[in-house]
Amino acid sequence: MTDTPLDLEAGPALALRSPEVVMRLRRMGASFPTRLSFLRSLIRRLAAGGATVHRQVWRMDDQGFGDAVYTLKLGGYDYSLVAFSCPLPDEQRSDRVIAEAWDTSYVLYDGIPDNAEIERLRENAPRQEAGRFGPRDLVLSRANKSMRFFEHVAYNLAHGRQPERDRLGEVGYLLRTTAVYGNGKFGIADRFVLAEREGLGGPFQAEMLTVWLIREFSHDLVEHVARCRAPETFVPLAPELRRHIGVGNSTGLGMAPFLANHPQLLNNWVLAREIALARVRSKQHLNAASLDRLAELWRQAGMHLDQWSVEDDALMARILGLRGEWAEAQAWIAPARLRAISCPVESLLDRSRFMSVDFQELLAALVIEMAGAENDDLVDTMAAVREATFQPGMRLAALRGLLRDHYGWALAVAFDRPAETAQFWYVSQEKLEPRLGRRASEPGADLELPLDIARQMQRLAADLADEPETKTVATFLARFPQHRHAVRRMQIAANAPYSEIHDNLLSDRCLPINLLRCKLAFFGASKFDPRSDRWTRITLFQGAPTAGEIAAGETNDCWLPVLR
Amino acid sequence: MMTILLSYNEVQTLARKAASGAGLPHGIAEDIGHAAVWLSARDVDAIGVVVAALADHWPAILAGQAAIDRLCCGETKEVALEERDCRLLLIGLAGAAAMNAGLGLAVRHENGDVVPLTRASEVADRVPSIVALRLMPNASGDVSACFGARRPAATDAEAYAAVLCLAAKTYVPASELSRAQGAGAGTTDND
């Protein structure tokens, strides 16, 4: 892994999309997973490393309550998912972070736990945030059963039938995680412990491994319950249905400020995707295999869109629009046409500028997918061990240049309009989680989080105006220490063009769901299902190989799952 | 003495929040978070250091950070450590800054000796007689590493309670409105 930003000047010039285009909230909220997404890179690493999952412990009663341990070796290290399943009254089952009890809880453990360690985790994992964890505990998570689907599957398997395909398509998971904690939370291991390890060094790889193993546990758990109910008539899940059952996830505001708080990391993620896109765009011609792949992926995306339905009116309208555009543009990819022109991918992408942002982003993800392994080297550039070095010796002339070159979007925000400061971000005393309030009607704006990047830049610009250009940042900050955070961000932006979201996060137009979708797409999520503009359900690993199939690597449905 | 074992992330987050809670600018609070990690990796109870320094020593922290900035860009050759309660925090701020810049950190003692800090364990031992900080061209020894140990030094339970109180000053109490809307409850919480 490297924390060195890619050198944009190296190699042949690539036509990267401008940050002014890419880093708008609306476009970020139209993100689709790509081959570079974190769960995809994990699957490839697991396959390449010949990972074999062993179920070391399975102590479940007939109702499916008890504990289990799954172990695998990756990069020379053993990792274990320690899973606990407990009875949970229906009235306590909630997706929200305010919940205090869950159907199941998990720890990804560094090594293979003995009985004493399992007992320690049994005391703590079901309590989640109220528990206390140690350096061998790598990830902490919990999940609830899908009330729509778990019992349906258990019932049918017990009666010798497979679950209904429509129901499977509608839900897509048996268990739904409501938090996946890593990097030192509640005493668990810090990320640097994993950063240098082969296999789990990339962003969120330990979290993705945890979710992949939870998926395996969910398949085993529902089969166990069904088998215990009716051992004589029980049938296991059919492999193609098993593969289509992913893990649900509910994600809310707790995740939303992450992208703004990690500008270098955000840049590295987006830059890798944009370089991949630019490489594909620069192709002079597509060979027959690429044209076939393009057509195959186009069909897959169309089927995925047809199988993606949500209750949220706004997103459903977008999906319907996208289905129509996708069908309309089918003729664009006719092989005869694409063979006859130079730079066919560039032609497709240019043509897409007249379609919706959703269409443009789906097409971008598709052409990256078409290129296959050609861009896999970029995965290793997506981690950021730490943010860029602060430069107190920079002259104010240079700082002004950064402001002009990278923050025009911020300087253009009209903060004299109340709508531009209508919202404020804060940390809730009750849940210690980020929340979003209305400035005009809610208390707490005096304690708002520093996510007002555009406003900070304007204030910095005002105080910079009368300062001599030859002064250093050190001298300036000695007088104006309140600008230290903004200066640091500007210095990061100098070498990280995609480090800033080019929208005002205080505006009444700011929808947190756009931040969530962007981040979750980088995880590899699909089937976004917003429950409001502040939290969403998603599905992870739907269509991905199960533990029994991992040796064969990625399936055809890893990108956008389709129930065939 | 009761202690609690935190992760580095917890040390950093708590130190940063406490500094914000004490009223320091966010950018300074971020640096205090980094300084806490640097110190706690060197066998220092960084939370205790931060709590002590945040008690009415604002001007010294701001002046110290400004001096460290000048040190890092060559505008001064030395940072004097005058306020005793801030001394370790300023060493942490300078240590983290030097580490990020790939530089070494040296200390000047009361007797005039200038000694490079090359071993992590030296930091706490040498503090009582340190009067000034200097930078050296190259970092060497384990003091150049971000994390000297897999886990931070243990945190005194009283300091932990105090840092939680300071951090809590950044939190907004819940209201009926925030409970209903702050997290964006949808039509259905469950499925």
mmCIF file of C-alpha atoms in Angstrom, chain A residues 25-347:
data_model
loop_
_atom_site.group_PDB
_atom_site.id
_atom_site.type_symbol
_atom_site.label_atom_id
_atom_site.label_comp_id
_atom_site.label_asym_id
_atom_site.label_seq_id
_atom_site.Cartn_x
_atom_site.Cartn_y
_atom_site.Cartn_z
ATOM 1 C CA LEU A 25 -23.094 16.312 -4.484
ATOM 2 C CA ARG A 26 -25.708 15.458 -7.076
ATOM 3 C CA ARG A 27 -23.207 13.465 -9.110
ATOM 4 C CA MET A 28 -21.694 11.832 -6.022
ATOM 5 C CA GLY A 29 -25.235 10.789 -5.182
ATOM 6 C CA ALA A 30 -25.470 9.004 -8.529
ATOM 7 C CA SER A 31 -22.421 6.804 -7.873
ATOM 8 C CA PHE A 32 -22.395 3.154 -8.857
ATOM 9 C CA PRO A 33 -19.975 0.497 -7.646
ATOM 10 C CA THR A 34 -17.000 -0.249 -9.870
ATOM 11 C CA ARG A 35 -14.367 -2.926 -10.217
ATOM 12 C CA LEU A 36 -12.217 -0.809 -7.881
ATOM 13 C CA SER A 37 -14.819 -0.921 -5.105
ATOM 14 C CA PHE A 38 -13.545 -2.369 -1.871
ATOM 15 C CA LEU A 39 -15.605 -5.533 -1.723
ATOM 16 C CA ARG A 40 -14.508 -6.354 -5.267
ATOM 17 C CA SER A 41 -10.834 -5.994 -4.430
ATOM 18 C CA LEU A 42 -11.357 -8.144 -1.328
ATOM 19 C CA ILE A 43 -12.942 -10.925 -3.382
ATOM 20 C CA ARG A 44 -10.017 -10.901 -5.793
ATOM 21 C CA ARG A 45 -7.532 -10.991 -2.929
ATOM 22 C CA LEU A 46 -9.353 -13.847 -1.224
ATOM 23 C CA ALA A 47 -9.401 -15.799 -4.493
ATOM 24 C CA ALA A 48 -5.772 -15.053 -5.311
ATOM 25 C CA GLY A 49 -4.698 -16.079 -1.820
ATOM 26 C CA GLY A 50 -6.585 -19.363 -2.016
ATOM 27 C CA ALA A 51 -8.597 -18.470 1.075
ATOM 28 C CA THR A 52 -10.544 -21.352 2.568
ATOM 29 C CA VAL A 53 -13.198 -20.697 5.182
ATOM 30 C CA HIS A 54 -13.438 -23.177 8.059
ATOM 31 C CA ARG A 55 -16.388 -23.211 10.420
ATOM 32 C CA GLN A 56 -14.453 -23.925 13.607
ATOM 33 C CA VAL A 57 -17.360 -23.603 16.024
ATOM 34 C CA TRP A 58 -21.090 -24.055 15.531
ATOM 35 C CA ARG A 59 -22.983 -24.158 18.815
ATOM 36 C CA MET A 60 -26.605 -23.337 17.937
ATOM 37 C CA ASP A 61 -29.830 -24.505 19.501
ATOM 38 C CA ASP A 62 -32.750 -25.514 17.333
ATOM 39 C CA GLN A 63 -34.001 -21.931 17.235
ATOM 40 C CA GLY A 64 -30.697 -20.703 15.826
ATOM 41 C CA PHE A 65 -29.418 -19.092 19.014
ATOM 42 C CA GLY A 66 -25.817 -19.642 20.063
ATOM 43 C CA ASP A 67 -22.395 -18.868 18.676
ATOM 44 C CA ALA A 68 -20.184 -19.700 15.731
ATOM 45 C CA VAL A 69 -16.616 -19.092 14.620
ATOM 46 C CA TYR A 70 -15.471 -18.922 10.993
ATOM 47 C CA THR A 71 -11.754 -18.809 10.284
ATOM 48 C CA LEU A 72 -9.684 -18.153 7.186
ATOM 49 C CA LYS A 73 -6.049 -17.426 6.418
ATOM 50 C CA LEU A 74 -5.137 -14.373 4.343
ATOM 51 C CA GLY A 75 -1.669 -13.033 3.671
ATOM 52 C CA GLY A 76 -0.205 -15.419 6.229
ATOM 53 C CA TYR A 77 -2.541 -14.376 9.051
ATOM 54 C CA ASP A 78 -5.536 -16.189 10.546
ATOM 55 C CA TYR A 79 -8.723 -14.162 10.944
ATOM 56 C CA SER A 80 -11.901 -15.348 12.639
ATOM 57 C CA LEU A 81 -15.448 -14.093 12.571
ATOM 58 C CA VAL A 82 -16.912 -14.730 16.026
ATOM 59 C CA ALA A 83 -20.709 -14.615 15.732
ATOM 60 C CA PHE A 84 -23.375 -14.524 18.440
ATOM 61 C CA SER A 85 -27.090 -15.050 17.808
ATOM 62 C CA CYS A 86 -29.565 -14.133 20.561
ATOM 63 C CA PRO A 87 -33.343 -13.997 20.997
ATOM 64 C CA LEU A 88 -34.656 -10.464 20.386
ATOM 65 C CA PRO A 89 -38.216 -9.287 21.056
ATOM 66 C CA ASP A 90 -39.739 -7.733 17.966
ATOM 67 C CA GLU A 91 -40.290 -4.420 19.720
ATOM 68 C CA GLN A 92 -36.531 -4.075 20.258
ATOM 69 C CA ARG A 93 -35.589 -4.785 16.649
ATOM 70 C CA SER A 94 -34.666 -1.559 14.895
ATOM 71 C CA ASP A 95 -32.425 -0.477 12.034
ATOM 72 C CA ARG A 96 -31.654 2.756 13.775
ATOM 73 C CA VAL A 97 -28.438 3.403 15.660
ATOM 74 C CA ILE A 98 -30.581 4.166 18.708
ATOM 75 C CA ALA A 99 -31.194 0.419 19.088
ATOM 76 C CA GLU A 100 -29.601 -1.293 22.085
ATOM 77 C CA ALA A 101 -30.093 -4.946 21.193
ATOM 78 C CA TRP A 102 -29.720 -6.944 17.993
ATOM 79 C CA ASP A 103 -30.441 -10.428 16.657
ATOM 80 C CA THR A 104 -26.782 -11.081 15.994
ATOM 81 C CA SER A 105 -23.429 -9.520 16.867
ATOM 82 C CA TYR A 106 -19.904 -10.078 15.566
ATOM 83 C CA VAL A 107 -16.232 -9.499 16.080
ATOM 84 C CA LEU A 108 -13.561 -10.065 13.447
ATOM 85 C CA TYR A 109 -10.771 -11.491 15.574
ATOM 86 C CA ASP A 110 -7.046 -11.399 14.843
ATOM 87 C CA GLY A 111 -6.170 -15.096 14.994
ATOM 88 C CA ILE A 112 -8.191 -18.070 16.188
ATOM 89 C CA PRO A 113 -9.923 -17.426 19.533
ATOM 90 C CA ASP A 114 -9.773 -19.962 22.332
ATOM 91 C CA ASN A 115 -12.744 -20.556 24.620
ATOM 92 C CA ALA A 116 -11.659 -17.844 27.048
ATOM 93 C CA GLU A 117 -11.541 -15.293 24.235
ATOM 94 C CA ILE A 118 -14.929 -16.406 22.928
ATOM 95 C CA GLU A 119 -16.327 -15.957 26.437
ATOM 96 C CA ARG A 120 -14.791 -12.473 26.644
ATOM 97 C CA LEU A 121 -16.395 -11.559 23.339
ATOM 98 C CA ARG A 122 -19.719 -13.087 24.379
ATOM 99 C CA GLU A 123 -19.744 -10.669 27.324
ATOM 100 C CA ASN A 124 -19.061 -7.668 25.113
ATOM 101 C CA ALA A 125 -20.076 -8.121 21.473
ATOM 102 C CA PRO A 126 -23.852 -8.252 22.078
ATOM 103 C CA ARG A 127 -23.527 -4.952 23.986
ATOM 104 C CA GLN A 128 -21.795 -3.276 21.011
ATOM 105 C CA GLU A 129 -21.017 0.374 21.915
ATOM 106 C CA ALA A 130 -21.498 -0.392 25.604
ATOM 107 C CA GLY A 131 -18.901 -3.172 25.504
ATOM 108 C CA ARG A 132 -15.135 -2.859 25.660
ATOM 109 C CA PHE A 133 -12.728 -4.424 23.211
ATOM 110 C CA GLY A 134 -9.020 -5.036 22.799
ATOM 111 C CA PRO A 135 -6.181 -5.085 20.295
ATOM 112 C CA ARG A 136 -7.021 -8.503 18.844
ATOM 113 C CA ASP A 137 -10.556 -7.395 18.026
ATOM 114 C CA LEU A 138 -10.369 -5.913 14.523
ATOM 115 C CA VAL A 139 -13.961 -5.125 13.607
ATOM 116 C CA LEU A 140 -17.186 -4.934 15.607
ATOM 117 C CA SER A 141 -20.590 -5.347 13.983
ATOM 118 C CA ARG A 142 -24.218 -6.348 14.532
ATOM 119 C CA ALA A 143 -27.107 -7.325 12.324
ATOM 120 C CA ASN A 144 -30.826 -7.887 12.499
ATOM 121 C CA LYS A 145 -32.836 -10.468 10.631
ATOM 122 C CA SER A 146 -34.932 -9.256 7.744
ATOM 123 C CA MET A 147 -38.473 -9.736 8.941
ATOM 124 C CA ARG A 148 -39.571 -9.795 5.318
ATOM 125 C CA PHE A 149 -37.272 -12.607 4.312
ATOM 126 C CA PHE A 150 -35.557 -14.675 7.033
ATOM 127 C CA GLU A 151 -38.666 -16.492 8.178
ATOM 128 C CA HIS A 152 -39.849 -16.896 4.595
ATOM 129 C CA VAL A 153 -36.625 -18.689 3.663
ATOM 130 C CA ALA A 154 -36.554 -20.812 6.821
ATOM 131 C CA TYR A 155 -40.171 -21.846 6.309
ATOM 132 C CA ASN A 156 -39.722 -22.805 2.688
ATOM 133 C CA LEU A 157 -36.453 -24.667 3.131
ATOM 134 C CA ALA A 158 -37.990 -26.602 6.003
ATOM 135 C CA HIS A 159 -40.820 -27.625 3.692
ATOM 136 C CA GLY A 160 -38.514 -28.740 0.936
ATOM 137 C CA ARG A 161 -38.929 -25.626 -1.218
ATOM 138 C CA GLN A 162 -36.696 -22.791 -2.306
ATOM 139 C CA PRO A 163 -37.657 -19.219 -1.362
ATOM 140 C CA GLU A 164 -39.796 -17.313 -3.846
ATOM 141 C CA ARG A 165 -37.648 -15.593 -6.427
ATOM 142 C CA ASP A 166 -39.764 -12.451 -6.301
ATOM 143 C CA ARG A 167 -39.289 -12.174 -2.570
ATOM 144 C CA LEU A 168 -35.570 -12.821 -2.953
ATOM 145 C CA GLY A 169 -35.360 -10.132 -5.610
ATOM 146 C CA GLU A 170 -37.299 -7.689 -3.475
ATOM 147 C CA VAL A 171 -35.149 -8.049 -0.330
ATOM 148 C CA GLY A 172 -31.868 -9.707 -1.243
ATOM 149 C CA TYR A 173 -30.561 -10.446 2.263
ATOM 150 C CA LEU A 174 -31.303 -12.437 5.400
ATOM 151 C CA LEU A 175 -29.385 -10.215 7.807
ATOM 152 C CA ARG A 176 -28.956 -6.458 7.756
ATOM 153 C CA THR A 177 -25.998 -4.869 9.530
ATOM 154 C CA THR A 178 -26.617 -1.547 11.237
ATOM 155 C CA ALA A 179 -23.007 -0.721 12.077
ATOM 156 C CA VAL A 180 -19.594 -2.060 11.125
ATOM 157 C CA TYR A 181 -16.987 -0.442 13.375
ATOM 158 C CA GLY A 182 -13.253 -0.476 12.722
ATOM 159 C CA ASN A 183 -10.131 1.531 13.479
ATOM 160 C CA GLY A 184 -9.949 1.692 17.239
ATOM 161 C CA LYS A 185 -13.585 2.313 18.100
ATOM 162 C CA PHE A 186 -14.491 1.094 21.577
ATOM 163 C CA GLY A 187 -10.946 -0.152 22.107
ATOM 164 C CA ILE A 188 -10.648 -2.404 19.045
ATOM 165 C CA ALA A 189 -7.399 -2.515 17.069
ATOM 166 C CA ASP A 190 -6.218 0.609 15.315
ATOM 167 C CA ARG A 191 -6.114 0.551 11.546
ATOM 168 C CA PHE A 192 -2.324 0.765 11.413
ATOM 169 C CA VAL A 193 -2.178 -2.797 12.749
ATOM 170 C CA LEU A 194 -3.670 -3.956 9.444
ATOM 171 C CA ALA A 195 -2.254 -1.287 7.151
ATOM 172 C CA GLU A 196 0.939 -3.180 6.435
ATOM 173 C CA ARG A 197 -0.620 -6.624 6.187
ATOM 174 C CA GLU A 198 -0.942 -8.216 2.798
ATOM 175 C CA GLY A 199 -4.588 -8.660 1.970
ATOM 176 C CA LEU A 200 -6.192 -6.303 4.456
ATOM 177 C CA GLY A 201 -4.085 -3.160 3.940
ATOM 178 C CA GLY A 202 -6.527 -1.401 1.639
ATOM 179 C CA PRO A 203 -9.397 0.825 2.749
ATOM 180 C CA PHE A 204 -12.141 -0.979 4.661
ATOM 181 C CA GLN A 205 -10.837 -4.417 3.719
ATOM 182 C CA ALA A 206 -11.239 -5.790 7.255
ATOM 183 C CA GLU A 207 -14.774 -4.397 7.377
ATOM 184 C CA MET A 208 -15.593 -5.955 4.001
ATOM 185 C CA LEU A 209 -14.147 -9.307 5.111
ATOM 186 C CA THR A 210 -16.350 -9.138 8.192
ATOM 187 C CA VAL A 211 -19.461 -8.523 6.103
ATOM 188 C CA TRP A 212 -18.564 -11.296 3.646
ATOM 189 C CA LEU A 213 -18.234 -13.759 6.544
ATOM 190 C CA ILE A 214 -21.496 -12.481 8.087
ATOM 191 C CA ARG A 215 -23.136 -13.313 4.769
ATOM 192 C CA GLU A 216 -21.814 -16.872 5.038
ATOM 193 C CA PHE A 217 -23.083 -17.069 8.609
ATOM 194 C CA SER A 218 -26.520 -15.837 7.502
ATOM 195 C CA HIS A 219 -26.792 -18.595 4.888
ATOM 196 C CA ASP A 220 -25.757 -21.234 7.423
ATOM 197 C CA LEU A 221 -28.060 -19.849 10.111
ATOM 198 C CA VAL A 222 -31.222 -19.937 8.024
ATOM 199 C CA GLU A 223 -30.420 -23.455 6.798
ATOM 200 C CA HIS A 224 -29.749 -24.569 10.382
ATOM 201 C CA VAL A 225 -33.101 -23.228 11.586
ATOM 202 C CA ALA A 226 -34.926 -24.845 8.684
ATOM 203 C CA ARG A 227 -33.132 -28.163 9.112
ATOM 204 C CA CYS A 228 -33.910 -28.288 12.828
ATOM 205 C CA ARG A 229 -37.590 -27.596 12.162
ATOM 206 C CA ALA A 230 -38.051 -30.390 9.667
ATOM 207 C CA PRO A 231 -34.953 -32.523 9.092
ATOM 208 C CA GLU A 232 -36.834 -34.959 6.887
ATOM 209 C CA THR A 233 -38.152 -32.429 4.407
ATOM 210 C CA PHE A 234 -35.404 -29.788 4.631
ATOM 211 C CA VAL A 235 -33.538 -28.765 1.499
ATOM 212 C CA PRO A 236 -30.494 -26.474 1.402
ATOM 213 C CA LEU A 237 -30.472 -23.210 -0.502
ATOM 214 C CA ALA A 238 -29.938 -23.684 -4.218
ATOM 215 C CA PRO A 239 -26.456 -22.397 -5.111
ATOM 216 C CA GLU A 240 -27.683 -19.669 -7.473
ATOM 217 C CA LEU A 241 -30.120 -18.369 -4.853
ATOM 218 C CA ARG A 242 -27.541 -18.609 -2.093
ATOM 219 C CA ARG A 243 -25.200 -16.516 -4.228
ATOM 220 C CA HIS A 244 -27.879 -13.896 -4.722
ATOM 221 C CA ILE A 245 -28.395 -13.467 -0.988
ATOM 222 C CA GLY A 246 -26.084 -10.695 0.156
ATOM 223 C CA VAL A 247 -25.946 -8.758 3.407
ATOM 224 C CA GLY A 248 -28.169 -5.776 3.979
ATOM 225 C CA ASN A 249 -26.906 -2.633 5.589
ATOM 226 C CA SER A 250 -28.551 0.422 7.038
ATOM 227 C CA THR A 251 -26.404 3.518 6.916
ATOM 228 C CA GLY A 252 -27.230 6.940 8.252
ATOM 229 C CA LEU A 253 -25.735 10.256 9.192
ATOM 230 C CA GLY A 254 -22.954 8.700 11.261
ATOM 231 C CA MET A 255 -21.167 7.989 8.010
ATOM 232 C CA ALA A 256 -22.021 11.208 6.200
ATOM 233 C CA PRO A 257 -19.221 13.544 7.397
ATOM 234 C CA PHE A 258 -16.535 10.903 6.726
ATOM 235 C CA LEU A 259 -15.805 12.052 3.197
ATOM 236 C CA ALA A 260 -15.455 15.694 4.240
ATOM 237 C CA ASN A 261 -13.286 14.722 7.213
ATOM 238 C CA HIS A 262 -10.851 12.631 5.135
ATOM 239 C CA PRO A 263 -9.966 14.799 2.140
ATOM 240 C CA GLN A 264 -6.810 12.893 1.181
ATOM 241 C CA LEU A 265 -8.594 9.567 1.330
ATOM 242 C CA LEU A 266 -11.544 10.894 -0.664
ATOM 243 C CA ASN A 267 -9.131 12.149 -3.286
ATOM 244 C CA ASN A 268 -7.356 8.815 -3.521
ATOM 245 C CA TRP A 269 -10.608 6.933 -4.011
ATOM 246 C CA VAL A 270 -11.990 9.286 -6.638
ATOM 247 C CA LEU A 271 -8.655 9.751 -8.396
ATOM 248 C CA ALA A 272 -8.229 5.992 -8.822
ATOM 249 C CA ARG A 273 -11.696 5.724 -10.358
ATOM 250 C CA GLU A 274 -11.142 8.735 -12.609
ATOM 251 C CA ILE A 275 -7.777 7.442 -13.835
ATOM 252 C CA ALA A 276 -9.405 4.102 -14.618
ATOM 253 C CA LEU A 277 -12.128 5.916 -16.534
ATOM 254 C CA ALA A 278 -9.603 8.086 -18.379
ATOM 255 C CA ARG A 279 -7.530 5.053 -19.357
ATOM 256 C CA VAL A 280 -10.556 3.362 -20.875
ATOM 257 C CA ARG A 281 -11.640 6.594 -22.502
ATOM 258 C CA SER A 282 -8.271 6.897 -24.221
ATOM 259 C CA LYS A 283 -8.570 3.552 -26.016
ATOM 260 C CA GLN A 284 -8.257 4.090 -29.753
ATOM 261 C CA HIS A 285 -10.209 0.954 -30.597
ATOM 262 C CA LEU A 286 -12.137 -1.837 -28.921
ATOM 263 C CA ASN A 287 -11.412 -5.420 -29.972
ATOM 264 C CA ALA A 288 -14.134 -7.984 -30.535
ATOM 265 C CA ALA A 289 -13.861 -9.345 -26.999
ATOM 266 C CA SER A 290 -14.292 -5.867 -25.521
ATOM 267 C CA LEU A 291 -17.289 -5.181 -27.736
ATOM 268 C CA ASP A 292 -18.885 -8.452 -26.635
ATOM 269 C CA ARG A 293 -18.163 -7.627 -23.015
ATOM 270 C CA LEU A 294 -19.642 -4.171 -23.438
ATOM 271 C CA ALA A 295 -22.861 -5.609 -24.822
ATOM 272 C CA GLU A 296 -23.019 -8.236 -22.095
ATOM 273 C CA LEU A 297 -22.548 -5.638 -19.359
ATOM 274 C CA TRP A 298 -25.112 -3.356 -20.982
ATOM 275 C CA ARG A 299 -27.686 -6.169 -20.790
ATOM 276 C CA GLN A 300 -26.679 -6.908 -17.199
ATOM 277 C CA ALA A 301 -27.069 -3.266 -16.187
ATOM 278 C CA GLY A 302 -30.470 -3.137 -17.862
ATOM 279 C CA MET A 303 -31.640 -6.230 -15.991
ATOM 280 C CA HIS A 304 -30.277 -4.827 -12.748
ATOM 281 C CA LEU A 305 -32.210 -1.597 -13.264
ATOM 282 C CA ASP A 306 -35.361 -3.598 -13.951
ATOM 283 C CA GLN A 307 -34.862 -5.485 -10.666
ATOM 284 C CA TRP A 308 -34.112 -2.343 -8.646
ATOM 285 C CA SER A 309 -37.291 -0.862 -7.176
ATOM 286 C CA VAL A 310 -37.584 1.389 -4.149
ATOM 287 C CA GLU A 311 -40.344 3.052 -2.156
ATOM 288 C CA ASP A 312 -38.618 6.433 -2.229
ATOM 289 C CA ASP A 313 -40.501 8.430 -4.862
ATOM 290 C CA ALA A 314 -37.593 10.616 -5.892
ATOM 291 C CA LEU A 315 -35.171 7.748 -6.449
ATOM 292 C CA MET A 316 -37.808 5.577 -8.115
ATOM 293 C CA ALA A 317 -38.480 8.363 -10.595
ATOM 294 C CA ARG A 318 -34.750 8.504 -11.331
ATOM 295 C CA ILE A 319 -34.567 4.732 -11.759
ATOM 296 C CA LEU A 320 -37.508 4.815 -14.161
ATOM 297 C CA GLY A 321 -35.838 7.586 -16.108
ATOM 298 C CA LEU A 322 -32.604 5.648 -16.195
ATOM 299 C CA ARG A 323 -34.343 2.508 -17.440
ATOM 300 C CA GLY A 324 -35.781 4.534 -20.297
ATOM 301 C CA GLU A 325 -32.462 6.163 -21.180
ATOM 302 C CA TRP A 326 -30.661 2.834 -21.013
ATOM 303 C CA ALA A 327 -33.080 1.265 -23.458
ATOM 304 C CA GLU A 328 -32.959 4.322 -25.697
ATOM 305 C CA ALA A 329 -29.173 4.287 -25.843
ATOM 306 C CA GLN A 330 -28.936 0.583 -26.635
ATOM 307 C CA ALA A 331 -28.206 1.474 -30.267
ATOM 308 C CA TRP A 332 -25.097 3.403 -29.252
ATOM 309 C CA ILE A 333 -23.172 0.219 -28.600
ATOM 310 C CA ALA A 334 -23.925 -1.506 -31.903
ATOM 311 C CA PRO A 335 -20.615 -3.276 -32.724
ATOM 312 C CA ALA A 336 -20.590 -2.107 -36.337
ATOM 313 C CA ARG A 337 -20.845 1.492 -35.230
ATOM 314 C CA LEU A 338 -18.191 1.249 -32.537
ATOM 315 C CA ARG A 339 -15.800 -0.607 -34.854
ATOM 316 C CA ALA A 340 -16.111 2.142 -37.422
ATOM 317 C CA ILE A 341 -14.983 5.011 -35.228
ATOM 318 C CA SER A 342 -11.781 5.809 -33.401
ATOM 319 C CA CYS A 343 -11.896 6.324 -29.644
ATOM 320 C CA PRO A 344 -15.273 4.579 -29.283
ATOM 321 C CA VAL A 345 -15.384 4.852 -25.489
ATOM 322 C CA GLU A 346 -14.693 8.569 -25.674
ATOM 323 C CA SER A 347 -17.517 8.832 -28.170
#
